């Protein structure tokens, strides 16, 4: 079996379901943040598609900034240590900051980002995630204030989410089919 045989076993959330929910979430954020100075912070890369869609559903002005972090992953699990690869270019003090995330899995990455942003004294800081995995989590994990879909603890791809940088361009969210092999990256995929 080769890496190329990894595919999608089924569609979990269709393009239409995503569009409907993202529209609802955009309107809700617009209502909750009406008249406030808003900065959407997206953590690269996975959340770029969600950010691009939700910002177009919002009816209030908002600014955007990006952060890239590495959480020392090998394959699908996170170690909890964070390295900032790209920092924000905005001084967030005075902003109502909303972290726009693709998925809250272990929550360890988000936890570290949250603590860092909080230390910079934004006016408010909240978390908006498209997907929330129903699974046990270790320690105090930051809560998600806005959740698109709660899903089972399965590895999903599409709509920005990848497996080894593949599948980000799918317009739906699908379950990754590892063909019976454990979902860890081979040396070849990691290099
Ligand atoms: P966490 O720190 O375990 O919550 O996950 C951090 C990042 O891992 C997420 O922002 C995603 O980019 C990625 N990730 C976690 N679960 C999945 C998944 O099921 N599919 C694709 N990427 C995932
Ligand atoms: Mg990834």
Short mmCIF file of C-alpha atoms and ligand atoms in Angstrom, two decimals:
data_model
loop_
_atom_site.label_atom_id
_atom_site.label_comp_id
_atom_site.label_asym_id
_atom_site.label_seq_id
_atom_site.Cartn_x
_atom_site.Cartn_y
_atom_site.Cartn_z
CA UNK A 1 0.00 0.00 0.00
CA UNK A 2 1.32 3.44 -0.89
CA UNK A 3 0.63 6.88 0.53
CA UNK A 4 -1.20 7.71 -2.68
CA UNK A 5 -3.89 5.19 -1.87
CA UNK A 6 -5.08 7.28 1.07
CA UNK A 7 -8.41 8.74 0.06
CA UNK A 8 -11.79 9.85 1.37
CA UNK A 9 -14.04 7.13 2.72
CA UNK A 10 -17.13 9.31 3.06
CA UNK A 11 -18.39 12.87 3.08
CA UNK A 12 -19.10 14.05 6.61
CA UNK A 13 -20.31 17.60 5.93
CA UNK A 14 -21.39 18.70 2.47
CA UNK A 15 -20.52 21.94 0.76
CA UNK A 16 -24.13 23.12 1.19
CA UNK A 17 -24.19 22.27 4.92
CA UNK A 18 -20.94 24.17 5.43
CA UNK A 19 -22.21 27.20 3.52
CA UNK A 20 -25.43 27.34 5.55
CA UNK A 21 -23.66 27.04 8.89
CA UNK A 22 -20.89 29.50 8.02
CA UNK A 23 -23.52 32.02 6.99
CA UNK A 24 -25.33 31.58 10.33
CA UNK A 25 -22.07 31.97 12.23
CA UNK A 26 -21.13 35.12 10.29
CA UNK A 27 -24.48 36.70 11.09
CA UNK A 28 -24.21 35.72 14.75
CA UNK A 29 -20.73 37.26 15.05
CA UNK A 30 -22.00 40.40 13.32
CA UNK A 31 -24.82 40.68 15.83
CA UNK A 32 -22.62 40.00 18.87
CA UNK A 33 -19.90 42.43 17.79
CA UNK A 34 -22.01 45.20 16.31
CA UNK A 35 -20.36 48.61 16.74
CA UNK A 36 -17.11 47.12 18.07
CA UNK A 37 -13.58 47.13 16.73
CA UNK A 38 -13.03 43.56 15.57
CA UNK A 39 -9.90 41.69 14.51
CA UNK A 40 -10.23 38.17 13.13
CA UNK A 41 -7.06 36.19 13.81
CA UNK A 42 -6.57 33.09 11.75
CA UNK A 43 -4.05 30.43 12.54
CA UNK A 44 -2.48 29.17 9.33
CA UNK A 45 -2.83 27.11 7.42
CA UNK A 46 -5.99 25.11 8.05
CA UNK A 47 -8.37 27.98 8.81
CA UNK A 48 -7.78 30.04 5.68
CA UNK A 49 -10.82 28.71 3.80
CA UNK A 50 -13.16 29.15 6.78
CA UNK A 51 -11.87 32.69 7.36
CA UNK A 52 -12.34 33.63 3.71
CA UNK A 53 -15.93 32.41 3.78
CA UNK A 54 -17.03 33.69 7.19
CA UNK A 55 -15.68 37.20 6.63
CA UNK A 56 -17.89 37.47 3.53
CA UNK A 57 -20.94 36.52 5.61
CA UNK A 58 -20.25 39.25 8.15
CA UNK A 59 -22.23 42.46 7.96
CA UNK A 60 -19.90 44.52 10.17
CA UNK A 61 -16.44 45.83 9.28
CA UNK A 62 -13.57 43.78 10.66
CA UNK A 63 -9.83 43.53 10.24
CA UNK A 64 -7.86 40.35 9.61
CA UNK A 65 -4.46 39.11 10.70
CA UNK A 66 -2.62 35.82 10.51
CA UNK A 67 -0.38 33.74 12.69
CA UNK A 68 1.54 30.64 11.81
CA UNK A 69 2.60 28.29 14.57
CA UNK A 70 4.16 24.91 14.65
CA UNK A 71 3.05 22.57 17.38
CA UNK A 72 5.69 19.90 16.82
CA UNK A 73 3.35 17.45 15.19
CA UNK A 74 4.28 14.19 13.68
CA UNK A 75 1.33 13.17 11.61
CA UNK A 76 -1.89 13.71 13.47
CA UNK A 77 -1.09 14.38 17.12
CA UNK A 78 0.13 17.52 18.87
CA UNK A 79 2.83 17.73 21.53
CA UNK A 80 1.62 20.98 23.06
CA UNK A 81 4.83 22.93 22.56
CA UNK A 82 4.44 25.95 20.38
CA UNK A 83 6.83 27.71 18.05
CA UNK A 84 5.73 30.95 16.38
CA UNK A 85 6.59 30.82 12.70
CA UNK A 86 4.76 34.04 11.82
CA UNK A 87 3.50 36.55 14.34
CA UNK A 88 0.66 39.06 13.99
CA UNK A 89 1.44 42.42 12.46
CA UNK A 90 -1.31 44.15 14.49
CA UNK A 91 -1.00 45.54 18.01
CA UNK A 92 -4.11 43.84 19.38
CA UNK A 93 -4.60 45.99 22.46
CA UNK A 94 -7.95 47.71 22.10
CA UNK A 95 -9.29 45.13 19.65
CA UNK A 96 -12.03 42.61 20.18
CA UNK A 97 -10.09 39.62 18.91
CA UNK A 98 -11.76 36.51 17.55
CA UNK A 99 -9.51 33.55 16.86
CA UNK A 100 -10.82 31.78 13.78
CA UNK A 101 -9.86 28.11 13.90
CA UNK A 102 -10.45 25.17 11.62
CA UNK A 103 -10.75 22.46 14.25
CA UNK A 104 -10.42 22.08 17.98
CA UNK A 105 -8.88 18.66 18.49
CA UNK A 106 -6.62 18.30 21.56
CA UNK A 107 -6.89 22.08 21.95
CA UNK A 108 -3.21 22.30 22.87
CA UNK A 109 -2.27 24.55 19.97
CA UNK A 110 -5.19 26.86 20.61
CA UNK A 111 -4.43 26.95 24.33
CA UNK A 112 -0.94 28.25 23.73
CA UNK A 113 -2.06 30.80 21.15
CA UNK A 114 -4.84 31.95 23.48
CA UNK A 115 -2.44 32.51 26.39
CA UNK A 116 -0.04 34.41 24.18
CA UNK A 117 -2.73 36.70 22.75
CA UNK A 118 -4.27 37.28 26.17
CA UNK A 119 -0.90 38.47 27.47
CA UNK A 120 -1.05 41.24 24.84
CA UNK A 121 -4.16 42.67 26.46
CA UNK A 122 -6.83 42.68 23.76
CA UNK A 123 -10.14 44.26 24.76
CA UNK A 124 -11.81 40.85 24.50
CA UNK A 125 -10.62 37.47 23.21
CA UNK A 126 -12.90 34.72 21.92
CA UNK A 127 -12.61 31.56 19.91
CA UNK A 128 -14.63 30.60 16.85
CA UNK A 129 -13.99 27.14 15.43
CA UNK A 130 -15.64 25.46 12.48
CA UNK A 131 -15.20 21.96 13.88
CA UNK A 132 -15.11 20.70 17.43
CA UNK A 133 -14.07 17.12 18.07
CA UNK A 134 -16.03 15.32 20.76
CA UNK A 135 -13.20 13.65 22.67
CA UNK A 136 -11.62 13.69 26.11
CA UNK A 137 -9.09 16.48 26.62
CA UNK A 138 -6.24 16.71 29.10
CA UNK A 139 -5.99 19.67 31.46
CA UNK A 140 -7.67 23.05 31.24
CA UNK A 141 -8.43 23.63 27.60
CA UNK A 142 -9.75 26.97 26.44
CA UNK A 143 -13.42 26.84 25.54
CA UNK A 144 -14.75 27.49 22.08
CA UNK A 145 -17.25 30.37 22.15
CA UNK A 146 -18.60 29.68 18.66
CA UNK A 147 -18.73 26.16 17.17
CA UNK A 148 -19.79 25.28 13.64
CA UNK A 149 -20.16 21.52 13.95
CA UNK A 150 -19.39 19.03 16.72
CA UNK A 151 -17.95 15.89 15.18
CA UNK A 152 -16.78 12.45 16.30
CA UNK A 153 -13.12 11.83 17.00
CA UNK A 154 -12.16 10.93 13.44
CA UNK A 155 -9.50 12.38 11.17
CA UNK A 156 -11.14 14.76 8.72
CA UNK A 157 -9.86 16.61 5.67
CA UNK A 158 -11.07 19.19 3.18
CA UNK A 159 -12.24 22.82 3.37
CA UNK A 160 -8.72 23.88 4.39
CA UNK A 161 -7.89 20.84 6.51
CA UNK A 162 -5.11 18.58 5.33
CA UNK A 163 -3.49 15.25 5.72
CA UNK A 164 0.21 15.67 4.88
CA UNK A 165 -0.70 18.88 2.98
CA UNK A 166 -3.20 17.06 0.79
CA UNK A 167 -6.98 17.55 0.42
CA UNK A 168 -7.13 21.22 1.53
CA UNK A 169 -8.98 22.18 -1.66
CA UNK A 170 -12.00 19.90 -1.21
CA UNK A 171 -15.21 21.91 -0.92
CA UNK A 172 -16.63 19.41 1.61
CA UNK A 173 -15.32 17.84 4.81
CA UNK A 174 -14.57 14.16 4.45
CA UNK A 175 -13.32 11.31 6.57
CA UNK A 176 -9.81 10.29 5.65
CA UNK A 177 -9.59 6.65 4.72
CA UNK A 178 -6.27 5.24 5.83
CA UNK A 179 -7.01 1.84 4.32
CA UNK A 180 -6.56 0.04 7.57
CA UNK A 181 -3.13 1.39 8.29
CA UNK A 182 -2.49 3.67 11.27
CA UNK A 183 -2.89 7.34 10.37
CA UNK A 184 0.70 8.39 11.02
CA UNK A 185 2.95 9.98 8.48
CA UNK A 186 5.63 7.85 6.91
CA UNK A 187 9.16 9.23 6.71
CA UNK A 188 8.47 9.96 3.08
CA UNK A 189 5.42 12.11 3.87
CA UNK A 190 7.20 14.00 6.64
CA UNK A 191 10.18 14.99 4.52
P1 LIG B 1 -4.90 20.45 18.28
O1 LIG B 1 -3.74 21.24 18.85
O2 LIG B 1 -4.75 18.98 18.56
O3 LIG B 1 -6.24 20.96 18.74
O4 LIG B 1 -4.86 20.56 16.70
C1 LIG B 1 -4.19 21.58 16.05
C2 LIG B 1 -4.32 21.53 14.56
O5 LIG B 1 -4.16 20.19 14.08
C3 LIG B 1 -5.65 21.97 14.02
O6 LIG B 1 -5.77 23.36 13.96
C4 LIG B 1 -5.61 21.31 12.65
O7 LIG B 1 -4.89 22.11 11.73
C5 LIG B 1 -4.89 20.01 12.91
N1 LIG B 1 -5.86 18.91 13.08
C6 LIG B 1 -6.39 18.42 14.23
N2 LIG B 1 -7.29 17.45 13.96
C7 LIG B 1 -7.34 17.34 12.60
C8 LIG B 1 -8.11 16.53 11.70
O8 LIG B 1 -8.97 15.70 12.05
N3 LIG B 1 -7.84 16.73 10.38
C9 LIG B 1 -6.94 17.62 9.90
N4 LIG B 1 -6.22 18.40 10.71
C10 LIG B 1 -6.42 18.27 12.05
MG1 LIG B 2 -2.52 20.06 9.39
#
